[in-house]
Structure formats: structure tokens, C-alpha cells
mmCIF file of C-alpha atoms and ligand atoms in Angstrom:
data_model
loop_
_atom_site.group_PDB
_atom_site.id
_atom_site.type_symbol
_atom_site.label_atom_id
_atom_site.label_comp_id
_atom_site.label_asym_id
_atom_site.label_seq_id
_atom_site.Cartn_x
_atom_site.Cartn_y
_atom_site.Cartn_z
ATOM 1 C CA MET A 23 28.789 -162.968 -54.880
ATOM 2 C CA PRO A 24 29.338 -162.428 -58.620
ATOM 3 C CA ALA A 25 27.168 -159.767 -60.229
ATOM 4 C CA SER A 26 24.165 -161.208 -61.998
ATOM 5 C CA PRO A 27 23.943 -160.403 -65.731
ATOM 6 C CA ALA A 28 21.036 -158.039 -65.132
ATOM 7 C CA ASP A 29 23.322 -155.889 -62.945
ATOM 8 C CA LEU A 30 25.994 -155.677 -65.631
ATOM 9 C CA PRO A 31 25.922 -152.523 -67.714
ATOM 10 C CA LYS A 32 25.076 -153.415 -71.288
ATOM 11 C CA ILE A 33 27.930 -153.456 -73.778
ATOM 12 C CA TRP A 34 26.394 -152.325 -77.048
ATOM 13 C CA LEU A 35 27.180 -153.452 -80.547
ATOM 14 C CA SER A 36 27.606 -149.899 -81.814
ATOM 15 C CA SER A 37 26.613 -146.949 -79.685
ATOM 16 C CA PRO A 38 26.562 -143.205 -80.389
ATOM 17 C CA HIS A 39 29.728 -141.342 -79.361
ATOM 18 C CA LEU A 40 29.313 -137.598 -79.008
ATOM 19 C CA GLY A 41 31.598 -134.906 -77.696
ATOM 20 C CA GLU A 42 31.710 -131.260 -76.697
ATOM 21 C CA GLN A 43 31.802 -129.617 -80.077
ATOM 22 C CA GLU A 44 28.530 -131.189 -81.154
ATOM 23 C CA LEU A 45 26.806 -129.449 -78.241
ATOM 24 C CA GLN A 46 28.412 -126.112 -79.089
ATOM 25 C CA PHE A 47 27.039 -126.308 -82.624
ATOM 26 C CA VAL A 48 23.598 -127.258 -81.297
ATOM 27 C CA ASN A 49 23.698 -124.335 -78.858
ATOM 28 C CA GLU A 50 24.602 -122.069 -81.744
ATOM 29 C CA ALA A 51 21.538 -123.248 -83.656
ATOM 30 C CA PHE A 52 19.371 -122.437 -80.622
ATOM 31 C CA ALA A 53 21.022 -119.053 -80.055
ATOM 32 C CA ASP A 54 20.586 -118.033 -83.682
ATOM 33 C CA ASN A 55 17.085 -119.530 -83.874
ATOM 34 C CA TRP A 56 17.997 -121.672 -86.890
ATOM 35 C CA ILE A 57 15.524 -124.385 -85.892
ATOM 36 C CA ALA A 58 14.531 -125.502 -89.383
ATOM 37 C CA PRO A 59 15.543 -127.945 -92.107
ATOM 38 C CA LEU A 60 17.892 -125.317 -93.510
ATOM 39 C CA GLY A 61 20.540 -123.009 -92.109
ATOM 40 C CA PRO A 62 24.272 -122.530 -91.653
ATOM 41 C CA HIS A 63 24.889 -125.957 -90.112
ATOM 42 C CA VAL A 64 23.144 -127.673 -93.016
ATOM 43 C CA ASN A 65 25.437 -125.826 -95.421
ATOM 44 C CA GLY A 66 28.485 -126.391 -93.222
ATOM 45 C CA PHE A 67 27.842 -130.112 -92.822
ATOM 46 C CA GLU A 68 27.477 -130.459 -96.595
ATOM 47 C CA LYS A 69 30.785 -128.686 -97.129
ATOM 48 C CA ASP A 70 32.490 -130.905 -94.524
ATOM 49 C CA LEU A 71 31.252 -134.022 -96.328
ATOM 50 C CA GLN A 72 32.366 -132.737 -99.721
ATOM 51 C CA ASP A 73 35.842 -131.891 -98.456
ATOM 52 C CA TYR A 74 36.310 -135.092 -96.498
ATOM 53 C CA ASN A 75 35.153 -137.399 -99.281
ATOM 54 C CA GLU A 76 36.630 -135.375 -102.138
ATOM 55 C CA VAL A 77 33.298 -135.383 -103.888
ATOM 56 C CA PRO A 78 32.140 -131.998 -105.192
ATOM 57 C CA HIS A 79 28.427 -132.071 -104.289
ATOM 58 C CA ALA A 80 26.501 -133.195 -101.194
ATOM 59 C CA ALA A 81 22.973 -132.784 -99.800
ATOM 60 C CA VAL A 82 22.231 -133.741 -96.208
ATOM 61 C CA LEU A 83 18.928 -135.497 -95.652
ATOM 62 C CA SER A 84 16.738 -137.037 -92.980
ATOM 63 C CA SER A 85 18.109 -140.585 -93.426
ATOM 64 C CA GLY A 86 20.218 -142.829 -95.615
ATOM 65 C CA THR A 87 17.071 -144.577 -96.773
ATOM 66 C CA ALA A 88 15.613 -141.203 -97.853
ATOM 67 C CA ALA A 89 18.837 -140.499 -99.762
ATOM 68 C CA MET A 90 18.534 -143.807 -101.609
ATOM 69 C CA HIS A 91 14.862 -143.076 -102.355
ATOM 70 C CA LEU A 92 15.815 -139.746 -103.945
ATOM 71 C CA ALA A 93 18.732 -141.251 -105.894
ATOM 72 C CA LEU A 94 16.435 -143.856 -107.439
ATOM 73 C CA ASP A 95 13.685 -141.318 -108.111
ATOM 74 C CA MET A 96 16.225 -139.187 -110.011
ATOM 75 C CA LEU A 97 17.251 -142.206 -112.072
ATOM 76 C CA ASP A 98 13.630 -142.412 -113.138
ATOM 77 C CA VAL A 99 12.916 -145.678 -111.355
ATOM 78 C CA GLY A 100 9.188 -146.402 -111.544
ATOM 79 C CA PRO A 101 6.545 -149.121 -111.664
ATOM 80 C CA GLY A 102 7.669 -152.231 -113.501
ATOM 81 C CA ASP A 103 11.359 -151.272 -113.441
ATOM 82 C CA LYS A 104 14.190 -153.412 -112.140
ATOM 83 C CA VAL A 105 17.060 -152.304 -109.894
ATOM 84 C CA ILE A 106 20.025 -154.526 -109.086
ATOM 85 C CA CYS A 107 20.779 -154.688 -105.370
ATOM 86 C CA GLN A 108 23.416 -156.483 -103.362
ATOM 87 C CA SER A 109 21.444 -159.101 -101.472
ATOM 88 C CA PHE A 110 23.768 -159.073 -98.463
ATOM 89 C CA THR A 111 22.787 -155.746 -96.911
ATOM 90 C CA PHE A 112 20.491 -153.850 -94.595
ATOM 91 C CA CYS A 113 17.023 -153.143 -96.022
ATOM 92 C CA GLY A 114 17.850 -149.427 -96.468
ATOM 93 C CA SER A 115 19.416 -150.286 -99.854
ATOM 94 C CA SER A 116 16.472 -152.220 -101.217
ATOM 95 C CA HIS A 117 13.252 -150.944 -99.616
ATOM 96 C CA PRO A 118 13.364 -147.655 -101.585
ATOM 97 C CA VAL A 119 13.224 -149.692 -104.812
ATOM 98 C CA THR A 120 9.842 -150.930 -103.647
ATOM 99 C CA TYR A 121 8.673 -147.425 -102.611
ATOM 100 C CA LEU A 122 8.855 -146.504 -106.304
ATOM 101 C CA GLY A 123 6.894 -149.543 -107.465
ATOM 102 C CA ALA A 124 9.984 -151.176 -108.966
ATOM 103 C CA GLN A 125 11.404 -154.610 -108.223
ATOM 104 C CA PRO A 126 14.819 -155.357 -106.763
ATOM 105 C CA VAL A 127 16.907 -158.028 -108.473
ATOM 106 C CA PHE A 128 19.285 -159.490 -105.916
ATOM 107 C CA VAL A 129 22.886 -160.356 -106.637
ATOM 108 C CA ASP A 130 25.031 -162.463 -104.336
ATOM 109 C CA SER A 131 28.283 -161.547 -102.639
ATOM 110 C CA GLU A 132 31.775 -162.851 -103.261
ATOM 111 C CA ALA A 133 33.657 -164.604 -100.502
ATOM 112 C CA ASP A 134 36.563 -162.120 -100.233
ATOM 113 C CA SER A 135 34.950 -158.741 -99.611
ATOM 114 C CA TRP A 136 31.460 -160.138 -98.790
ATOM 115 C CA ASN A 137 30.139 -157.538 -101.257
ATOM 116 C CA MET A 138 28.547 -157.680 -104.711
ATOM 117 C CA CYS A 139 30.106 -160.411 -106.837
ATOM 118 C CA PRO A 140 31.067 -158.968 -110.250
ATOM 119 C CA GLN A 141 30.447 -162.303 -111.998
ATOM 120 C CA ALA A 142 26.965 -162.611 -110.510
ATOM 121 C CA LEU A 143 26.276 -159.002 -111.511
ATOM 122 C CA GLU A 144 27.311 -159.758 -115.067
ATOM 123 C CA ARG A 145 25.084 -162.853 -115.126
ATOM 124 C CA ALA A 146 22.117 -160.813 -113.928
ATOM 125 C CA LEU A 147 22.660 -158.067 -116.519
ATOM 126 C CA ALA A 148 23.128 -160.532 -119.367
ATOM 127 C CA ASP A 149 20.048 -162.455 -118.314
ATOM 128 C CA LEU A 150 17.790 -159.404 -117.909
ATOM 129 C CA GLY A 151 18.889 -158.208 -121.329
ATOM 130 C CA GLU A 152 17.917 -154.999 -123.066
ATOM 131 C CA ALA A 153 14.179 -155.613 -122.515
ATOM 132 C CA GLN A 154 14.472 -155.560 -118.715
ATOM 133 C CA LYS A 155 17.584 -153.417 -118.436
ATOM 134 C CA PRO A 156 17.814 -152.282 -114.793
ATOM 135 C CA LYS A 157 17.690 -148.585 -113.923
ATOM 136 C CA ALA A 158 20.484 -148.763 -111.358
ATOM 137 C CA ILE A 159 23.042 -150.998 -109.645
ATOM 138 C CA ILE A 160 23.492 -150.622 -105.869
ATOM 139 C CA PRO A 161 26.699 -152.155 -104.494
ATOM 140 C CA VAL A 162 27.268 -151.907 -100.730
ATOM 141 C CA HIS A 163 30.492 -151.515 -98.733
ATOM 142 C CA LEU A 164 29.297 -153.807 -95.977
ATOM 143 C CA TYR A 165 30.539 -153.259 -92.417
ATOM 144 C CA GLY A 166 32.817 -150.603 -93.921
ATOM 145 C CA ASN A 167 34.636 -152.971 -96.275
ATOM 146 C CA PRO A 168 35.028 -151.635 -99.839
ATOM 147 C CA ALA A 169 33.432 -153.638 -102.680
ATOM 148 C CA GLN A 170 35.145 -154.618 -105.980
ATOM 149 C CA MET A 171 34.394 -151.187 -107.422
ATOM 150 C CA GLU A 172 36.649 -151.257 -110.475
ATOM 151 C CA GLU A 173 35.076 -154.461 -111.774
ATOM 152 C CA ILE A 174 31.534 -153.353 -110.871
ATOM 153 C CA LEU A 175 31.956 -149.923 -112.495
ATOM 154 C CA SER A 176 33.405 -151.391 -115.662
ATOM 155 C CA ILE A 177 30.533 -153.897 -116.018
ATOM 156 C CA ALA A 178 28.025 -151.116 -115.313
ATOM 157 C CA GLU A 179 29.608 -148.963 -117.976
ATOM 158 C CA ARG A 180 29.528 -151.752 -120.519
ATOM 159 C CA TYR A 181 25.808 -152.242 -119.895
ATOM 160 C CA GLN A 182 25.211 -148.479 -119.513
ATOM 161 C CA VAL A 183 23.577 -148.714 -116.093
ATOM 162 C CA PRO A 184 24.231 -146.039 -113.411
ATOM 163 C CA VAL A 185 25.790 -147.046 -110.081
ATOM 164 C CA VAL A 186 24.588 -145.762 -106.695
ATOM 165 C CA GLU A 187 27.033 -146.733 -103.956
ATOM 166 C CA ASP A 188 25.509 -147.607 -100.616
ATOM 167 C CA ALA A 189 28.264 -146.188 -98.423
ATOM 168 C CA ALA A 190 26.012 -145.997 -95.345
ATOM 169 C CA GLU A 191 28.451 -148.121 -93.331
ATOM 170 C CA SER A 192 31.718 -147.078 -94.971
ATOM 171 C CA LEU A 193 32.230 -143.366 -94.341
ATOM 172 C CA GLY A 194 36.011 -142.897 -94.363
ATOM 173 C CA SER A 195 36.873 -146.270 -95.933
ATOM 174 C CA THR A 196 39.082 -146.078 -99.007
ATOM 175 C CA TYR A 197 39.201 -147.970 -102.280
ATOM 176 C CA ARG A 198 42.670 -147.619 -103.851
ATOM 177 C CA GLY A 199 43.177 -144.245 -102.221
ATOM 178 C CA GLN A 200 39.710 -142.874 -102.980
ATOM 179 C CA LYS A 201 36.942 -142.544 -100.424
ATOM 180 C CA THR A 202 34.045 -144.965 -100.783
ATOM 181 C CA GLY A 203 31.069 -142.919 -101.903
ATOM 182 C CA SER A 204 33.125 -140.917 -104.389
ATOM 183 C CA LEU A 205 33.274 -143.610 -107.069
ATOM 184 C CA GLY A 206 29.765 -144.096 -108.450
ATOM 185 C CA ASP A 207 27.289 -141.789 -110.198
ATOM 186 C CA MET A 208 25.828 -141.106 -106.765
ATOM 187 C CA ALA A 209 26.327 -142.445 -103.259
ATOM 188 C CA ILE A 210 24.460 -142.399 -99.981
ATOM 189 C CA TYR A 211 25.700 -142.126 -96.393
ATOM 190 C CA SER A 212 23.796 -142.697 -93.163
ATOM 191 C CA PHE A 213 24.136 -140.930 -89.809
ATOM 192 C CA ASN A 214 21.769 -143.190 -87.926
ATOM 193 C CA GLY A 215 22.503 -143.735 -84.223
ATOM 194 C CA ASN A 216 24.472 -146.945 -84.792
ATOM 195 C CA LYS A 217 26.754 -145.681 -87.577
ATOM 196 C CA ILE A 218 30.387 -144.572 -87.311
ATOM 197 C CA ILE A 219 29.254 -140.983 -86.774
ATOM 198 C CA THR A 220 25.683 -139.980 -86.064
ATOM 199 C CA THR A 221 23.205 -137.117 -86.057
ATOM 200 C CA SER A 222 20.730 -139.410 -84.206
ATOM 201 C CA GLY A 223 19.047 -139.934 -87.559
ATOM 202 C CA GLY A 224 20.272 -138.514 -90.836
ATOM 203 C CA GLY A 225 21.801 -139.209 -94.191
ATOM 204 C CA ALA A 226 23.382 -137.672 -97.255
ATOM 205 C CA LEU A 227 23.409 -137.990 -100.995
ATOM 206 C CA VAL A 228 26.659 -137.130 -102.771
ATOM 207 C CA SER A 229 27.638 -137.031 -106.416
ATOM 208 C CA PRO A 230 30.343 -135.827 -108.760
ATOM 209 C CA GLN A 231 27.453 -134.360 -110.769
ATOM 210 C CA GLN A 232 25.904 -131.106 -109.614
ATOM 211 C CA HIS A 233 22.533 -131.674 -111.265
ATOM 212 C CA TYR A 234 21.806 -134.739 -109.158
ATOM 213 C CA VAL A 235 22.473 -132.968 -105.886
ATOM 214 C CA GLU A 236 20.520 -129.856 -106.884
ATOM 215 C CA GLN A 237 17.592 -132.006 -107.917
ATOM 216 C CA ALA A 238 17.861 -133.943 -104.633
ATOM 217 C CA ARG A 239 17.561 -130.674 -102.665
ATOM 218 C CA PHE A 240 14.533 -129.703 -104.768
ATOM 219 C CA LEU A 241 12.802 -133.055 -104.287
ATOM 220 C CA ALA A 242 13.676 -133.152 -100.578
ATOM 221 C CA THR A 243 11.853 -129.845 -99.984
ATOM 222 C CA GLN A 244 8.482 -130.869 -101.461
ATOM 223 C CA ALA A 245 9.416 -130.013 -105.074
ATOM 224 C CA ARG A 246 8.507 -126.337 -104.827
ATOM 225 C CA ASP A 247 8.606 -124.510 -108.141
ATOM 226 C CA GLU A 248 10.085 -121.041 -108.191
ATOM 227 C CA ALA A 249 7.122 -118.827 -107.375
ATOM 228 C CA PRO A 250 6.126 -116.447 -104.554
ATOM 229 C CA HIS A 251 3.278 -118.797 -103.635
ATOM 230 C CA TYR A 252 3.596 -122.561 -103.178
ATOM 231 C CA GLN A 253 3.406 -124.275 -106.524
ATOM 232 C CA HIS A 254 4.177 -127.883 -107.412
ATOM 233 C CA SER A 255 4.590 -129.413 -110.852
ATOM 234 C CA ARG A 256 5.513 -132.788 -109.445
ATOM 235 C CA ILE A 257 5.394 -134.730 -106.182
ATOM 236 C CA GLY A 258 8.208 -134.120 -103.711
ATOM 237 C CA TYR A 259 9.302 -135.309 -100.280
ATOM 238 C CA ASN A 260 10.059 -133.770 -96.889
ATOM 239 C CA TYR A 261 13.556 -135.231 -96.546
ATOM 240 C CA ARG A 262 15.904 -132.390 -95.519
ATOM 241 C CA LEU A 263 18.027 -132.637 -92.373
ATOM 242 C CA SER A 264 17.275 -130.291 -89.477
ATOM 243 C CA ASN A 265 19.822 -127.519 -88.876
ATOM 244 C CA VAL A 266 19.990 -128.674 -85.233
ATOM 245 C CA LEU A 267 20.995 -132.190 -86.278
ATOM 246 C CA ALA A 268 23.373 -130.866 -88.934
ATOM 247 C CA GLY A 269 25.129 -129.102 -86.038
ATOM 248 C CA ILE A 270 25.699 -132.492 -84.425
ATOM 249 C CA GLY A 271 26.997 -133.706 -87.792
ATOM 250 C CA ARG A 272 29.560 -130.888 -88.020
ATOM 251 C CA GLY A 273 30.878 -131.744 -84.569
ATOM 252 C CA GLN A 274 31.041 -135.428 -85.497
ATOM 253 C CA MET A 275 32.950 -134.708 -88.717
ATOM 254 C CA ALA A 276 35.688 -133.081 -86.636
ATOM 255 C CA VAL A 277 36.295 -136.386 -84.812
ATOM 256 C CA LEU A 278 35.546 -138.826 -87.639
ATOM 257 C CA ASP A 279 39.156 -139.891 -88.161
ATOM 258 C CA GLU A 280 39.533 -140.548 -84.428
ATOM 259 C CA ARG A 281 36.353 -142.627 -84.439
ATOM 260 C CA ILE A 282 37.649 -144.675 -87.360
ATOM 261 C CA ALA A 283 40.976 -145.248 -85.586
ATOM 262 C CA GLN A 284 39.092 -146.427 -82.487
ATOM 263 C CA ARG A 285 36.975 -148.893 -84.478
ATOM 264 C CA GLN A 286 40.046 -150.192 -86.298
ATOM 265 C CA ALA A 287 41.752 -150.662 -82.928
ATOM 266 C CA ASN A 288 38.770 -152.763 -81.772
ATOM 267 C CA PHE A 289 39.228 -154.953 -84.821
ATOM 268 C CA ARG A 290 42.958 -155.432 -84.227
ATOM 269 C CA HIS A 291 42.305 -156.227 -80.575
ATOM 270 C CA TYR A 292 39.772 -158.956 -81.343
ATOM 271 C CA ARG A 293 41.833 -160.350 -84.207
ATOM 272 C CA HIS A 294 44.854 -160.638 -81.950
ATOM 273 C CA LEU A 295 42.835 -162.603 -79.408
ATOM 274 C CA PHE A 296 41.479 -165.038 -81.972
ATOM 275 C CA GLU A 297 44.688 -165.460 -83.938
ATOM 276 C CA THR A 298 46.827 -166.152 -80.901
ATOM 277 C CA GLN A 299 45.242 -167.676 -77.823
ATOM 278 C CA ILE A 300 42.065 -169.057 -79.335
ATOM 279 C CA GLN A 301 43.801 -170.476 -82.382
ATOM 280 C CA GLU A 302 46.370 -172.146 -80.121
ATOM 281 C CA LYS A 303 43.485 -173.998 -78.470
ATOM 282 C CA GLY A 304 42.640 -175.509 -81.858
ATOM 283 C CA TYR A 305 39.823 -173.188 -82.890
ATOM 284 C CA ARG A 306 39.678 -171.167 -86.112
ATOM 285 C CA VAL A 307 37.642 -168.087 -87.046
ATOM 286 C CA TYR A 308 37.878 -165.840 -90.099
ATOM 287 C CA PHE A 309 37.598 -162.053 -90.309
ATOM 288 C CA GLN A 310 36.261 -159.962 -93.177
ATOM 289 C CA GLN A 311 39.129 -159.393 -95.648
ATOM 290 C CA GLU A 312 40.053 -156.087 -97.209
ATOM 291 C CA LEU A 313 40.730 -156.199 -100.952
ATOM 292 C CA PRO A 314 44.257 -155.180 -102.011
ATOM 293 C CA ASP A 315 44.850 -151.424 -101.567
ATOM 294 C CA CYS A 316 41.570 -150.980 -99.723
ATOM 295 C CA VAL A 317 41.065 -149.826 -96.142
ATOM 296 C CA SER A 318 37.934 -150.595 -94.138
ATOM 297 C CA ASN A 319 36.797 -148.199 -91.418
ATOM 298 C CA ARG A 320 35.948 -151.429 -89.494
ATOM 299 C CA TRP A 321 32.565 -150.010 -88.531
ATOM 300 C CA LEU A 322 31.792 -153.415 -87.043
ATOM 301 C CA THR A 323 34.224 -156.227 -86.337
ATOM 302 C CA THR A 324 32.702 -159.336 -87.864
ATOM 303 C CA LEU A 325 33.874 -162.919 -87.856
ATOM 304 C CA LEU A 326 32.970 -166.282 -89.326
ATOM 305 C CA MET A 327 32.875 -169.418 -87.243
ATOM 306 C CA LYS A 328 32.517 -172.740 -89.037
ATOM 307 C CA PRO A 329 31.209 -175.371 -86.597
ATOM 308 C CA ALA A 330 33.334 -178.058 -88.319
ATOM 309 C CA GLU A 331 36.532 -176.142 -87.488
ATOM 310 C CA ASN A 332 35.423 -175.270 -83.950
ATOM 311 C CA GLN A 333 34.467 -178.604 -82.416
ATOM 312 C CA GLY A 334 30.823 -178.025 -83.245
ATOM 313 C CA LYS A 335 30.644 -174.609 -81.617
ATOM 314 C CA THR A 336 28.421 -172.159 -83.492
ATOM 315 C CA ARG A 337 28.257 -168.392 -83.694
ATOM 316 C CA GLU A 338 24.790 -168.644 -82.167
ATOM 317 C CA ASP A 339 26.134 -170.392 -79.039
ATOM 318 C CA LEU A 340 28.764 -167.676 -78.754
ATOM 319 C CA ARG A 341 26.173 -164.927 -79.269
ATOM 320 C CA LEU A 342 23.938 -166.388 -76.539
ATOM 321 C CA ALA A 343 26.871 -166.831 -74.158
ATOM 322 C CA LEU A 344 27.740 -163.154 -74.606
ATOM 323 C CA ALA A 345 24.080 -162.077 -74.300
ATOM 324 C CA GLU A 346 24.003 -163.750 -70.882
ATOM 325 C CA GLN A 347 26.690 -161.301 -69.817
ATOM 326 C CA ASN A 348 24.670 -158.399 -71.236
ATOM 327 C CA ILE A 349 27.064 -158.148 -74.194
ATOM 328 C CA GLU A 350 25.337 -157.374 -77.472
ATOM 329 C CA ALA A 351 26.616 -159.360 -80.469
ATOM 330 C CA ARG A 352 24.531 -159.900 -83.582
ATOM 331 C CA PRO A 353 24.336 -162.246 -86.584
ATOM 332 C CA LEU A 354 25.388 -160.719 -89.908
ATOM 333 C CA TRP A 355 22.686 -159.106 -92.074
ATOM 334 C CA LYS A 356 20.162 -161.654 -93.289
ATOM 335 C CA PRO A 357 20.377 -161.555 -97.101
ATOM 336 C CA MET A 358 17.480 -159.756 -98.760
ATOM 337 C CA HIS A 359 16.691 -162.661 -101.100
ATOM 338 C CA LEU A 360 15.887 -164.712 -97.975
ATOM 339 C CA GLN A 361 13.547 -162.078 -96.521
ATOM 340 C CA PRO A 362 9.855 -162.992 -96.594
ATOM 341 C CA VAL A 363 8.989 -159.609 -98.120
ATOM 342 C CA PHE A 364 11.261 -160.257 -101.126
ATOM 343 C CA LYS A 365 10.452 -163.932 -101.666
ATOM 344 C CA ASP A 366 9.242 -163.269 -105.211
ATOM 345 C CA ALA A 367 12.146 -161.070 -106.296
ATOM 346 C CA PRO A 368 14.587 -162.504 -108.849
ATOM 347 C CA ALA A 369 17.916 -163.480 -107.327
ATOM 348 C CA TYR A 370 21.277 -164.415 -108.852
ATOM 349 C CA VAL A 371 22.739 -166.291 -105.913
ATOM 350 C CA ASP A 372 25.046 -169.213 -105.290
ATOM 351 C CA GLY A 373 24.758 -169.602 -101.518
ATOM 352 C CA THR A 374 27.645 -167.266 -100.598
ATOM 353 C CA SER A 375 25.743 -164.641 -98.597
ATOM 354 C CA GLU A 376 23.485 -167.281 -97.073
ATOM 355 C CA GLY A 377 26.580 -169.160 -95.930
ATOM 356 C CA LEU A 378 28.094 -166.005 -94.434
ATOM 357 C CA PHE A 379 24.837 -165.213 -92.644
ATOM 358 C CA ASN A 380 24.688 -168.705 -91.150
ATOM 359 C CA ILE A 381 28.118 -168.582 -89.540
ATOM 360 C CA GLY A 382 28.832 -164.864 -89.083
ATOM 361 C CA LEU A 383 28.766 -162.701 -85.970
ATOM 362 C CA CYS A 384 29.287 -158.960 -85.277
ATOM 363 C CA LEU A 385 31.166 -158.158 -82.059
ATOM 364 C CA PRO A 386 30.755 -155.035 -79.878
ATOM 365 C CA SER A 387 32.504 -152.358 -81.925
ATOM 366 C CA SER A 388 31.624 -148.951 -80.459
ATOM 367 C CA SER A 389 34.285 -146.267 -80.664
ATOM 368 C CA ASN A 390 33.542 -145.418 -77.026
ATOM 369 C CA ILE A 391 33.819 -148.956 -75.673
ATOM 370 C CA THR A 392 36.177 -148.664 -72.701
ATOM 371 C CA ASP A 393 39.331 -150.765 -72.324
ATOM 372 C CA GLU A 394 37.673 -152.482 -69.346
ATOM 373 C CA GLN A 395 34.565 -153.297 -71.394
ATOM 374 C CA ARG A 396 36.597 -154.640 -74.265
ATOM 375 C CA GLU A 397 38.643 -156.760 -71.860
ATOM 376 C CA PHE A 398 35.411 -158.036 -70.344
ATOM 377 C CA VAL A 399 34.207 -159.124 -73.806
ATOM 378 C CA VAL A 400 37.560 -160.815 -74.462
ATOM 379 C CA GLU A 401 37.422 -162.583 -71.097
ATOM 380 C CA LYS A 402 33.918 -163.885 -71.830
ATOM 381 C CA VAL A 403 34.956 -165.050 -75.305
ATOM 382 C CA ARG A 404 37.915 -166.874 -73.715
ATOM 383 C CA GLU A 405 35.607 -168.463 -71.166
ATOM 384 C CA TYR A 406 33.281 -169.577 -73.948
ATOM 385 C CA PHE A 407 36.209 -171.342 -75.622
ATOM 386 C CA GLY A 408 37.036 -173.067 -72.353
ATOM 387 C CA MET A 409 40.038 -170.960 -71.352
HETATM 388 C C1 PLP B 177 22.152 -147.804 -92.169
HETATM 389 C C2 PLP B 177 22.091 -148.255 -93.566
HETATM 390 C C3 PLP B 177 21.302 -147.600 -94.554
HETATM 391 C C4 PLP B 177 20.440 -146.408 -94.332
HETATM 392 O O1 PLP B 177 20.018 -146.243 -93.095
HETATM 393 P P1 PLP B 177 19.144 -145.092 -92.423
HETATM 394 O O2 PLP B 177 18.896 -145.715 -91.110
HETATM 395 O O3 PLP B 177 17.936 -144.888 -93.241
HETATM 396 O O4 PLP B 177 19.977 -143.847 -92.324
HETATM 397 C C5 PLP B 177 21.369 -148.085 -95.837
HETATM 398 N N1 PLP B 177 22.135 -149.124 -96.163
HETATM 399 C C6 PLP B 177 22.911 -149.761 -95.273
HETATM 400 C C7 PLP B 177 23.789 -150.871 -95.739
HETATM 401 C C8 PLP B 177 22.899 -149.364 -93.939
HETATM 402 O O5 PLP B 177 23.641 -150.020 -93.053
#
């Protein structure tokens, strides 16, 4: 009798993948009693990130969202201010705007990279004008795929607005030879459990400018003035990363390039399936495109499935067919300008991200997916397409 779906082990979209060295670092933290949001692993993890990304300053923090909150606080974002966000993203880019009493202004994506459209950005900036000049621009490298950074940075410079890269999903991806996260005034990374490397929960803020990272450390430790007693001249946050978790991060940094290679291999494997056998059956799907001279870490393999080119089949039918086999696939991020919580936010959109959301699907992309599991996914996709 065939196994029923409930008996099948779940194949996750993106699961944590830890090794031996992580545990050694954690044991070290226990042995040395560095059980605090500071210590040698915190410093070591920061150095690893700086070296890897070729960015001179880094502070590790409790989450990517916390990092974005601090970045915006340091750019003096406050009540009544505007911040330009890529609409097509996870809420970790845009919620911190609201924490500070400011309003996000959403900008649509372009069809190639699926990231912030430079023309839409320019329209938003021109329209807001000097009176409502935004305090920051937050492009995202979605699913690991680098955004049009040269165009975005040059527009930002012309309008004199700082850029905070949301590189939460793109650790290790490169834009014309430079690591994503090293290009803007500041950038954030995330080490949440589903990201390419993880500390269970965690994040980082990096910058070419020392003062931002020093100020981030100050704000992340409750804004304590220099004094023997506890004294505060402003409000701070409790956002530092635990030394125990930073130990996990150091172990993960040692295998980051392997993890990227594994995710990229997943992508090539799926693409091969769709571009050979499934295409020969008369179906057609599209994968997220890298811009010229850019390399995506392929955090998640994502595809687009137009019903009109697939005999009426939809990504939702495919998702449900996979779910029946205990295979986790997921629609693309729902654009922020379509979220109920942001229904009143201004949006410069032309339907691109909404269109991507409607027909896009993320496939199981873990770096520790086994060959057998990946074959099982492929077999079920083939079955779905009647093969
Ligand atoms: C994961 C993520 C974040 C931040 O996430 P945390 O879970 O707070 O670490 C921010 N932006 C994007 C695009 C993300 O995917």
C-alpha cells in the first residue's frame, strides 16, 4: 500500500542546516561562561561578516527587523516622515518604518530582477518633492537576487536620500563583483531560521561608515551613557545578539559558501527539469533572472507559471498538489501595498509585483534537502504535469 501523505516526512521550503563547528562554538561559550549579549563570539561573528562582505563595520543584533529599526532610527526617521520601500518584500523591511511613526511609500518592482524599479523610484521621489522628501530608500535583493543597485544609488544620490539595502535574503550574492549589503549607506542581514545561514534568530547591520555601526551598538544596548551608574540621555533598545547564538553564527559562516553552492544546485536541478521534460510537454514556466554580472545565492528557487501558457494550470494547483505529498511550496511574498495594514500608504505601482505574486511559487530549497527528497519533489511535479 502506498504511504499516505501524513506518513511522509515533510520536505520544508527552507530549513536550518547546522554542523559540528556550530556546536563547538556553543560549547565554548558555555565553558567560558560567556552567556550574555556580548563576548568573544559576538566580536568574532562581526569580524567574519566584515571580512566576508568586504564591508568595514558590522554589528550583530537580535534580528534583521531590529537591524532595520536601528538603521532608520539613525537616519532620524520619525513621526510624519516618509520612507521609500520596495513593495515586493517581507514585512521586515517595512514594519520598522511604522515603529518610528513614519509612513512607508511603496515602489513597485521591475520584471527582470523582481526588485525595486528605478523608474518607479524616480517617479515617487519627483512626486514627493522637497516638502515630503523621504528619509531613506530601502531596496531589497529578493530571494537572493541583486537589485538594480547602480541605477538606484545614482537616483538616490541625485535626490540626496540615503539607501539602506535589505540584504536579509542575499548574503553572499554579488552585484558586479561586490557583495550585496556592501553597496548602500547601510545594509541589514537576517539569520532567522529560514535564511541561508541561521543563528535561530538574529541579524546584523553593516556599513562602510563607522559612526553608524558604533551608534547601532549604543542604541542596541539601551543607549547607556558613559557613566559608572546607568544613565540614559535618550531611549534605546535591547537588540544585541547573544554570545551563544553568535557562536552558531561563526560556525555557519565557515560553511556559507557551501550552503550557497547547495542552494544554487537546487535551482539548476529544478530549472533543468522544467526546461527539458516539462517544456517538451508543452508547458512553460519562468525563473527569476539575474541581472548582467550579478550572481544570486538562490536562497529560494522561485518560478512563474502563467495559466494561459500552461493549459490553465495555476501555481496554486501545483502548490496544493505538492502539499498533499507533504512538500512545502509557497506563493511569492504578497506585496506590501496589498496588505490590509498598509492600505492607506502611498504606492507607485503598475501591477508588476501583484502580477508576480499571482503566478509565482517558491519550491523547496533547503541546503540540506537530500537527493532522494529532491527527486521526490521532481517526481511529484512531473506527475502534476501528467508525466
Ligand atoms: C527575513 C527578512 C527580514 C528580517 O527578518 P528577521 O526575521 O527579523 O531577521 C527582512 N527583510 C526581508 C526581505 C527578509 O526576508
